[in-house]
Tab-separated table of N, CA, C and O in Angstrom:
chain	number	residue	atom	x	y	z
A	1	UNK	N	-16.633	5.083	-196.397
A	1	UNK	CA	-16.841	6.523	-195.836
A	1	UNK	C	-18.162	7.048	-196.525
A	1	UNK	O	-19.674	7.253	-196.271
A	2	UNK	N	-18.832	7.197	-197.502
A	2	UNK	CA	-19.588	7.246	-198.066
A	2	UNK	C	-20.264	5.514	-198.126
A	2	UNK	O	-21.684	5.081	-197.573
A	3	UNK	N	-20.015	3.808	-197.253
A	3	UNK	CA	-20.900	3.031	-196.720
A	3	UNK	C	-21.508	3.433	-195.162
A	3	UNK	O	-22.406	3.029	-195.510
A	4	UNK	N	-20.529	4.297	-194.758
A	4	UNK	CA	-21.202	4.342	-193.510
A	4	UNK	C	-22.978	5.087	-193.803
A	4	UNK	O	-23.682	5.392	-192.775
A	5	UNK	N	-22.344	6.508	-194.252
A	5	UNK	CA	-23.786	7.049	-194.763
A	5	UNK	C	-24.556	6.367	-194.977
A	5	UNK	O	-25.610	6.836	-195.103
A	6	UNK	N	-24.662	5.640	-196.739
A	6	UNK	CA	-25.676	4.421	-196.406
A	6	UNK	C	-26.872	4.414	-195.562
A	6	UNK	O	-28.340	3.738	-195.190
A	7	UNK	N	-25.350	3.911	-195.003
A	7	UNK	CA	-26.280	2.700	-193.443
A	7	UNK	C	-27.412	3.643	-192.445
A	7	UNK	O	-28.018	3.423	-192.603
A	8	UNK	N	-26.047	4.868	-192.447
A	8	UNK	CA	-27.766	5.181	-191.150
A	8	UNK	C	-28.544	5.817	-192.321
A	8	UNK	O	-29.052	5.569	-192.052
A	9	UNK	N	-28.445	6.357	-193.079
A	9	UNK	CA	-29.676	6.580	-194.080
A	9	UNK	C	-30.372	5.155	-193.936
A	9	UNK	O	-32.020	5.528	-194.228
A	10	UNK	N	-29.914	3.841	-194.475
A	10	UNK	CA	-31.342	2.820	-193.906
A	10	UNK	C	-31.482	2.542	-192.585
A	10	UNK	O	-32.672	2.698	-192.966
A	11	UNK	N	-31.226	2.908	-192.005
A	11	UNK	CA	-31.662	3.442	-190.770
A	11	UNK	C	-32.511	4.398	-189.936
A	11	UNK	O	-33.474	3.760	-189.900
A	12	UNK	N	-32.484	5.870	-190.883
A	12	UNK	CA	-33.173	6.446	-190.562
A	12	UNK	C	-34.701	6.330	-191.089
A	12	UNK	O	-35.736	6.773	-190.603
A	13	UNK	N	-34.436	5.393	-191.986
A	13	UNK	CA	-35.856	4.918	-192.658
A	13	UNK	C	-36.766	4.228	-192.505
A	13	UNK	O	-37.535	3.631	-192.563
A	14	UNK	N	-35.548	3.170	-191.688
A	14	UNK	CA	-36.024	1.392	-191.233
A	14	UNK	C	-37.158	2.032	-189.333
A	14	UNK	O	-37.717	2.296	-189.953
A	15	UNK	N	-36.308	3.630	-188.973
A	15	UNK	CA	-36.685	3.531	-187.399
A	15	UNK	C	-38.472	4.705	-187.722
A	15	UNK	O	-38.962	4.534	-187.328
A	16	UNK	N	-37.545	5.324	-189.745
A	16	UNK	CA	-39.041	6.110	-189.499
A	16	UNK	C	-40.617	5.128	-189.583
A	16	UNK	O	-41.068	5.810	-189.586
A	17	UNK	N	-40.094	4.490	-190.579
A	17	UNK	CA	-41.465	3.622	-190.333
A	17	UNK	C	-42.015	2.074	-190.435
A	17	UNK	O	-42.762	2.029	-188.854
A	18	UNK	N	-40.443	2.242	-188.952
A	18	UNK	CA	-41.238	1.878	-188.503
A	18	UNK	C	-41.590	2.622	-186.578
A	18	UNK	O	-43.191	1.777	-186.175
A	19	UNK	N	-41.958	3.773	-187.053
A	19	UNK	CA	-42.267	4.873	-185.502
A	19	UNK	C	-43.759	4.397	-186.592
A	19	UNK	O	-45.651	4.249	-186.096
A	20	UNK	N	-44.305	4.726	-188.127
A	20	UNK	CA	-45.458	4.645	-188.749
A	20	UNK	C	-46.603	2.866	-188.314
A	20	UNK	O	-47.522	3.874	-187.925
A	21	UNK	N	-45.278	2.517	-189.116
A	21	UNK	CA	-46.261	1.478	-188.157
A	21	UNK	C	-46.928	0.986	-187.425
A	21	UNK	O	-47.719	0.460	-186.831
A	22	UNK	N	-46.002	1.028	-185.993
A	22	UNK	CA	-45.851	1.455	-184.155
A	22	UNK	C	-47.656	2.607	-183.958
A	22	UNK	O	-48.999	2.138	-183.775
A	23	UNK	N	-47.845	3.671	-185.610
A	23	UNK	CA	-48.363	4.539	-184.687
A	23	UNK	C	-49.767	3.833	-185.194
A	23	UNK	O	-51.179	4.130	-185.159
A	24	UNK	N	-49.362	3.027	-186.389
A	24	UNK	CA	-50.856	2.718	-186.746
A	24	UNK	C	-51.317	1.681	-185.558
A	24	UNK	O	-52.975	1.811	-185.808
A	25	UNK	N	-50.528	0.427	-185.868
A	25	UNK	CA	-50.830	-0.107	-184.458
A	25	UNK	C	-51.787	0.086	-183.619
A	25	UNK	O	-52.280	-0.266	-183.096
A	26	UNK	N	-51.195	1.384	-182.646
A	26	UNK	CA	-52.408	1.883	-181.755
A	26	UNK	C	-53.285	2.583	-182.526
A	26	UNK	O	-53.481	2.642	-180.989
A	27	UNK	N	-53.520	3.414	-182.364
A	27	UNK	CA	-54.465	3.782	-183.435
A	27	UNK	C	-55.247	2.830	-183.599
A	27	UNK	O	-56.629	2.546	-183.171
A	28	UNK	N	-55.402	1.551	-183.782
A	28	UNK	CA	-56.061	0.394	-184.690
A	28	UNK	C	-56.270	-0.061	-183.422
A	28	UNK	O	-58.002	-1.059	-182.899
A	29	UNK	N	-55.313	-0.785	-182.333
A	29	UNK	CA	-55.991	-0.900	-180.836
A	29	UNK	C	-56.186	0.317	-180.370
A	29	UNK	O	-57.697	-0.203	-178.710
A	30	UNK	N	-56.532	0.734	-180.239
A	30	UNK	CA	-57.467	2.675	-179.518
A	30	UNK	C	-58.565	2.037	-179.848
A	30	UNK	O	-59.541	2.437	-179.090
A	31	UNK	N	-59.293	2.032	-181.787
A	31	UNK	CA	-60.379	2.582	-181.618
A	31	UNK	C	-60.762	1.015	-181.249
A	31	UNK	O	-62.176	1.772	-181.280
A	32	UNK	N	-60.662	0.133	-181.733
A	32	UNK	CA	-61.392	-0.871	-180.948
A	32	UNK	C	-61.007	-0.897	-179.382
A	32	UNK	O	-62.887	-1.538	-178.979
A	33	UNK	N	-59.956	-0.342	-178.847
A	33	UNK	CA	-60.592	0.108	-177.474
A	33	UNK	C	-61.783	0.840	-177.124
A	33	UNK	O	-62.822	-0.012	-176.273
A	34	UNK	N	-62.021	1.528	-177.923
A	34	UNK	CA	-63.244	2.636	-177.160
A	34	UNK	C	-64.340	2.181	-178.326
A	34	UNK	O	-65.612	2.288	-177.730
A	35	UNK	N	-63.937	1.055	-179.163
A	35	UNK	CA	-65.562	0.371	-179.880
A	35	UNK	C	-66.363	-0.637	-178.560
A	35	UNK	O	-67.968	-1.220	-178.515
A	36	UNK	N	-64.720	-1.358	-177.548
A	36	UNK	CA	-65.525	-1.769	-177.112
A	36	UNK	C	-65.807	-1.994	-175.738
A	36	UNK	O	-66.647	-2.223	-174.980
A	37	UNK	N	-65.888	-0.858	-175.465
A	37	UNK	CA	-65.847	0.199	-173.908
A	37	UNK	C	-67.087	0.134	-174.499
A	37	UNK	O	-66.688	1.614	-173.399
A	38	UNK	N	-67.728	0.855	-175.615
A	38	UNK	CA	-68.964	1.748	-175.540
A	38	UNK	C	-69.994	1.182	-174.218
A	38	UNK	O	-70.317	0.481	-174.800
A	39	UNK	N	-70.792	1.924	-173.750
A	39	UNK	CA	-71.315	2.584	-172.858
A	39	UNK	C	-73.563	2.369	-173.840
A	39	UNK	O	-72.651	3.842	-173.889
A	40	UNK	N	-73.521	1.230	-173.602
A	40	UNK	CA	-74.937	1.298	-174.304
A	40	UNK	C	-76.268	1.423	-173.122
A	40	UNK	O	-76.890	2.113	-174.060
A	41	UNK	N	-75.530	1.812	-172.263
A	41	UNK	CA	-77.086	2.086	-171.368
A	41	UNK	C	-77.033	2.986	-171.157
A	41	UNK	O	-78.088	4.095	-171.137
A	42	UNK	N	-76.165	4.655	-172.124
A	42	UNK	CA	-76.431	5.615	-172.228
A	42	UNK	C	-76.923	6.073	-173.257
A	42	UNK	O	-76.996	6.758	-173.157
A	43	UNK	N	-77.044	4.851	-174.166
A	43	UNK	CA	-77.784	5.546	-175.256
A	43	UNK	C	-78.573	4.773	-174.554
A	43	UNK	O	-79.358	5.773	-175.904
A	44	UNK	N	-79.237	3.754	-174.266
A	44	UNK	CA	-80.068	3.487	-174.714
A	44	UNK	C	-81.481	4.397	-173.890
A	44	UNK	O	-82.533	5.007	-173.669
A	45	UNK	N	-80.840	5.366	-172.463
A	45	UNK	CA	-81.449	6.275	-172.288
A	45	UNK	C	-81.696	7.288	-172.482
A	45	UNK	O	-82.570	8.392	-172.278
A	46	UNK	N	-80.511	7.696	-173.776
A	46	UNK	CA	-81.078	9.214	-174.458
A	46	UNK	C	-81.515	8.721	-175.110
A	46	UNK	O	-83.201	9.814	-174.941
A	47	UNK	N	-82.188	7.492	-176.174
A	47	UNK	CA	-83.040	7.226	-176.806
A	47	UNK	C	-84.817	7.612	-175.905
A	47	UNK	O	-85.620	7.431	-176.208
A	48	UNK	N	-84.569	7.116	-174.802
A	48	UNK	CA	-85.356	6.942	-173.859
A	48	UNK	C	-85.606	8.136	-173.922
A	48	UNK	O	-87.147	9.301	-173.362
A	49	UNK	N	-85.040	9.336	-173.192
A	49	UNK	CA	-85.260	10.698	-172.888
A	49	UNK	C	-86.281	11.060	-174.790
A	49	UNK	O	-86.684	12.184	-173.936
A	50	UNK	N	-84.980	11.450	-175.429
A	50	UNK	CA	-85.434	11.446	-176.875
A	50	UNK	C	-87.188	11.234	-177.057
A	50	UNK	O	-87.507	11.683	-177.440
A	51	UNK	N	-86.746	10.205	-176.700
A	51	UNK	CA	-88.950	9.577	-176.757
A	51	UNK	C	-90.439	10.380	-176.176
A	51	UNK	O	-90.863	10.732	-177.036
A	52	UNK	N	-89.974	10.268	-175.441
A	52	UNK	CA	-90.123	10.456	-174.222
A	52	UNK	C	-90.987	13.004	-174.628
A	52	UNK	O	-91.508	12.971	-174.791
A	53	UNK	N	-90.072	12.862	-175.012
A	53	UNK	CA	-89.501	14.482	-175.424
A	53	UNK	C	-90.414	15.082	-176.442
A	53	UNK	O	-90.758	15.151	-176.224
A	54	UNK	N	-90.281	14.192	-177.269
A	54	UNK	CA	-90.716	13.851	-178.916
A	54	UNK	C	-92.187	14.342	-178.014
A	54	UNK	O	-93.573	14.454	-178.860
A	55	UNK	N	-92.954	12.628	-177.580
A	55	UNK	CA	-94.131	13.228	-176.648
A	55	UNK	C	-94.744	14.500	-176.427
A	55	UNK	O	-96.299	14.283	-176.447
A	56	UNK	N	-94.056	15.099	-175.317
A	56	UNK	CA	-94.235	16.070	-175.289
A	56	UNK	C	-95.278	17.082	-176.147
A	56	UNK	O	-95.638	17.867	-176.368
A	57	UNK	N	-93.750	17.213	-176.836
A	57	UNK	CA	-93.847	17.857	-177.481
A	57	UNK	C	-94.944	18.290	-178.507
A	57	UNK	O	-96.214	19.107	-179.633
A	58	UNK	N	-95.605	16.807	-178.991
A	58	UNK	CA	-96.163	16.089	-180.288
A	58	UNK	C	-97.909	16.965	-179.229
A	58	UNK	O	-98.688	15.934	-179.685
A	59	UNK	N	-98.092	17.214	-177.602
A	59	UNK	CA	-98.875	17.087	-177.126
A	59	UNK	C	-99.475	15.159	-176.786
A	59	UNK	O	-100.767	15.220	-176.807
A	60	UNK	N	-98.681	13.976	-177.193
A	60	UNK	CA	-99.163	12.805	-176.269
A	60	UNK	C	-98.779	12.378	-175.858
A	60	UNK	O	-98.123	12.388	-175.525
A	61	UNK	N	-100.431	12.976	-175.384
A	61	UNK	CA	-99.672	12.484	-174.287
A	61	UNK	C	-100.396	11.352	-172.914
A	61	UNK	O	-101.388	10.802	-171.448
A	62	UNK	N	-100.474	9.771	-173.537
A	62	UNK	CA	-100.655	8.817	-173.202
A	62	UNK	C	-99.299	8.163	-172.245
A	62	UNK	O	-99.011	8.867	-172.257
A	63	UNK	N	-99.741	7.482	-171.347
A	63	UNK	CA	-99.625	6.626	-170.207
A	63	UNK	C	-98.656	8.654	-168.827
A	63	UNK	O	-97.755	7.611	-168.402
A	64	UNK	N	-98.469	9.541	-169.470
A	64	UNK	CA	-98.150	10.775	-168.385
A	64	UNK	C	-99.647	11.191	-167.927
A	64	UNK	O	-100.361	10.914	-167.868
A	65	UNK	N	-98.969	10.976	-166.426
A	65	UNK	CA	-100.274	12.029	-165.533
A	65	UNK	C	-100.238	13.420	-165.561
A	65	UNK	O	-99.456	14.301	-165.926
A	66	UNK	N	-101.043	14.120	-166.148
A	66	UNK	CA	-102.082	15.334	-165.606
A	66	UNK	C	-102.561	15.908	-164.451
A	66	UNK	O	-103.843	15.538	-163.700
A	67	UNK	N	-102.103	17.132	-163.932
A	67	UNK	CA	-102.690	17.985	-163.051
A	67	UNK	C	-102.704	19.507	-163.194
A	67	UNK	O	-101.762	19.586	-163.645
A	68	UNK	N	-103.833	19.390	-162.805
A	68	UNK	CA	-103.971	21.171	-161.828
A	68	UNK	C	-103.245	21.920	-161.818
A	68	UNK	O	-103.870	21.879	-159.841
A	69	UNK	N	-102.387	22.984	-161.709
A	69	UNK	CA	-102.207	23.819	-160.670
A	69	UNK	C	-102.136	25.783	-160.785
A	69	UNK	O	-102.146	25.763	-161.751
A	70	UNK	N	-102.303	25.507	-159.852
A	70	UNK	CA	-102.601	27.267	-159.820
A	70	UNK	C	-101.102	28.089	-159.145
A	70	UNK	O	-100.640	28.044	-158.739
A	71	UNK	N	-100.406	28.542	-161.263
A	71	UNK	CA	-99.123	29.412	-160.668
A	71	UNK	C	-99.074	31.117	-159.851
A	71	UNK	O	-100.362	30.615	-161.045
A	72	UNK	N	-98.769	31.051	-159.208
A	72	UNK	CA	-98.444	32.714	-158.647
A	72	UNK	C	-97.152	33.809	-159.072
A	72	UNK	O	-96.396	33.135	-158.736
A	73	UNK	N	-97.470	34.908	-160.324
A	73	UNK	CA	-96.150	35.288	-161.293
A	73	UNK	C	-96.444	36.476	-160.094
A	73	UNK	O	-98.014	37.359	-159.998
A	74	UNK	N	-95.818	37.055	-159.876
A	74	UNK	CA	-95.199	38.568	-159.555
A	74	UNK	C	-94.583	39.697	-160.529
A	74	UNK	O	-93.135	38.962	-160.358
A	75	UNK	N	-95.338	39.947	-161.302
A	75	UNK	CA	-94.102	40.654	-161.769
A	75	UNK	C	-95.272	42.394	-161.446
A	75	UNK	O	-95.619	42.835	-161.805
A	76	UNK	N	-93.085	42.921	-160.543
A	76	UNK	CA	-93.639	44.438	-160.757
A	76	UNK	C	-94.206	44.373	-159.988
A	76	UNK	O	-95.126	45.365	-160.069
A	77	UNK	N	-95.331	44.418	-158.546
A	77	UNK	CA	-95.506	43.964	-157.510
A	77	UNK	C	-97.223	43.667	-157.951
A	77	UNK	O	-96.992	43.900	-156.897
A	78	UNK	N	-97.604	42.845	-158.601
A	78	UNK	CA	-98.391	42.991	-159.427
A	78	UNK	C	-98.396	41.281	-159.516
A	78	UNK	O	-97.480	40.218	-159.983
A	79	UNK	N	-99.494	40.717	-158.837
A	79	UNK	CA	-99.667	39.468	-158.470
A	79	UNK	C	-100.247	38.167	-159.677
A	79	UNK	O	-100.948	39.256	-159.738
A	80	UNK	N	-100.294	37.342	-160.745
A	80	UNK	CA	-100.817	37.405	-161.446
A	80	UNK	C	-101.176	36.095	-161.655
A	80	UNK	O	-100.468	35.076	-160.562
A	81	UNK	N	-102.070	35.258	-161.049
A	81	UNK	CA	-102.343	33.991	-160.530
A	81	UNK	C	-102.623	32.974	-162.206
A	81	UNK	O	-104.156	33.306	-163.037
A	82	UNK	N	-101.877	32.248	-162.309
A	82	UNK	CA	-102.565	31.674	-164.460
A	82	UNK	C	-102.771	29.082	-163.247
A	82	UNK	O	-102.069	29.409	-162.506
A	83	UNK	N	-103.820	28.776	-163.814
A	83	UNK	CA	-104.008	27.923	-164.240
A	83	UNK	C	-103.085	27.681	-164.957
A	83	UNK	O	-103.475	26.940	-165.836
A	84	UNK	N	-102.476	25.958	-164.897
A	84	UNK	CA	-102.272	25.695	-165.602
A	84	UNK	C	-101.775	24.234	-165.286
A	84	UNK	O	-102.258	23.748	-164.636
A	85	UNK	N	-101.647	23.215	-166.618
A	85	UNK	CA	-101.946	21.884	-166.307
A	85	UNK	C	-100.269	20.973	-166.781
A	85	UNK	O	-99.547	21.460	-166.748
A	86	UNK	N	-99.939	20.285	-164.789
A	86	UNK	CA	-98.460	19.870	-165.602
A	86	UNK	C	-98.740	18.915	-166.250
A	86	UNK	O	-99.656	17.652	-165.173
A	87	UNK	N	-97.652	17.953	-166.711
A	87	UNK	CA	-98.104	16.815	-167.154
A	87	UNK	C	-96.860	16.176	-167.023
A	87	UNK	O	-95.629	16.687	-166.614
A	88	UNK	N	-97.099	15.130	-166.545
A	88	UNK	CA	-96.012	14.839	-165.262
A	88	UNK	C	-95.370	13.060	-166.525
A	88	UNK	O	-95.984	12.044	-166.663
A	89	UNK	N	-93.606	12.937	-166.883
A	89	UNK	CA	-94.097	11.751	-167.289
A	89	UNK	C	-92.897	11.265	-166.165
A	89	UNK	O	-91.938	11.240	-166.024
A	90	UNK	N	-92.707	9.109	-166.173
A	90	UNK	CA	-92.021	8.588	-165.289
A	90	UNK	C	-91.872	7.318	-165.530
A	90	UNK	O	-92.901	6.422	-165.424
A	91	UNK	N	-91.215	6.963	-166.497
A	91	UNK	CA	-90.536	6.435	-168.005
A	91	UNK	C	-89.378	5.674	-167.579
A	91	UNK	O	-88.404	6.927	-167.310
A	92	UNK	N	-89.139	4.946	-167.559
A	92	UNK	CA	-87.593	3.761	-167.827
A	92	UNK	C	-86.426	4.944	-166.842
A	92	UNK	O	-85.166	5.977	-166.579
A	93	UNK	N	-86.971	4.671	-166.021
A	93	UNK	CA	-86.204	5.936	-163.994
A	93	UNK	C	-86.270	7.122	-165.100
A	93	UNK	O	-85.630	7.801	-164.210
A	94	UNK	N	-86.811	7.740	-165.811
A	94	UNK	CA	-86.569	9.611	-166.641
A	94	UNK	C	-88.093	10.478	-165.468
A	94	UNK	O	-88.853	9.839	-165.719
A	95	UNK	N	-87.335	11.604	-165.448
A	95	UNK	CA	-89.297	12.076	-165.096
A	95	UNK	C	-88.788	13.483	-165.611
A	95	UNK	O	-88.361	13.646	-165.505
A	96	UNK	N	-90.085	13.751	-166.342
A	96	UNK	CA	-89.942	15.179	-166.600
A	96	UNK	C	-91.261	15.369	-166.409
A	96	UNK	O	-92.937	14.953	-166.577
A	97	UNK	N	-91.448	17.187	-167.058
A	97	UNK	CA	-92.762	17.628	-166.271
A	97	UNK	C	-92.890	19.025	-167.212
A	97	UNK	O	-91.400	19.128	-167.583
A	98	UNK	N	-94.087	18.940	-167.851
A	98	UNK	CA	-94.870	19.836	-168.370
A	98	UNK	C	-95.305	20.787	-168.334
A	98	UNK	O	-96.099	20.407	-167.607
A	99	UNK	N	-95.364	22.060	-168.609
A	99	UNK	CA	-96.569	23.587	-167.960
A	99	UNK	C	-96.730	23.307	-168.548
A	99	UNK	O	-96.508	24.261	-169.375
A	100	UNK	N	-98.315	23.053	-169.129
A	100	UNK	CA	-99.093	24.251	-170.382
A	100	UNK	C	-100.655	25.424	-169.293
A	100	UNK	O	-100.545	25.005	-168.892
A	101	UNK	N	-100.232	26.636	-170.550
A	101	UNK	CA	-101.016	27.259	-169.699
A	101	UNK	C	-102.773	26.548	-169.673
A	101	UNK	O	-102.736	26.240	-171.238
A	102	UNK	N	-103.236	26.648	-169.119
A	102	UNK	CA	-105.651	25.856	-170.047
A	102	UNK	C	-105.472	28.034	-170.357
A	102	UNK	O	-105.841	28.750	-169.682
A	103	UNK	N	-106.284	27.532	-171.331
A	103	UNK	CA	-106.229	28.873	-172.104
A	103	UNK	C	-108.632	28.604	-171.735
A	103	UNK	O	-108.378	27.859	-171.451
């Protein structure tokens, strides 16, 4: 009776150890899979978008089209006309627009 209890204990610890090792191996395989399947084109598009956005924030309008537009705002039934610059960027399949009020 005493030896059967020890064998069951050894079997349970072996199963526990086997489970831990299996989980570690699976987590390593999953992490390698995600690193290999990382979509680099999405990362490049995000970097391009961030680059263009930074140029618009800094008012660095090189290689961008600037045109003047007249906008009409309706506020409490009163029409207000505003003259704005429309800055357009069409780089790397990304289109961004910025409107600046002409002072």
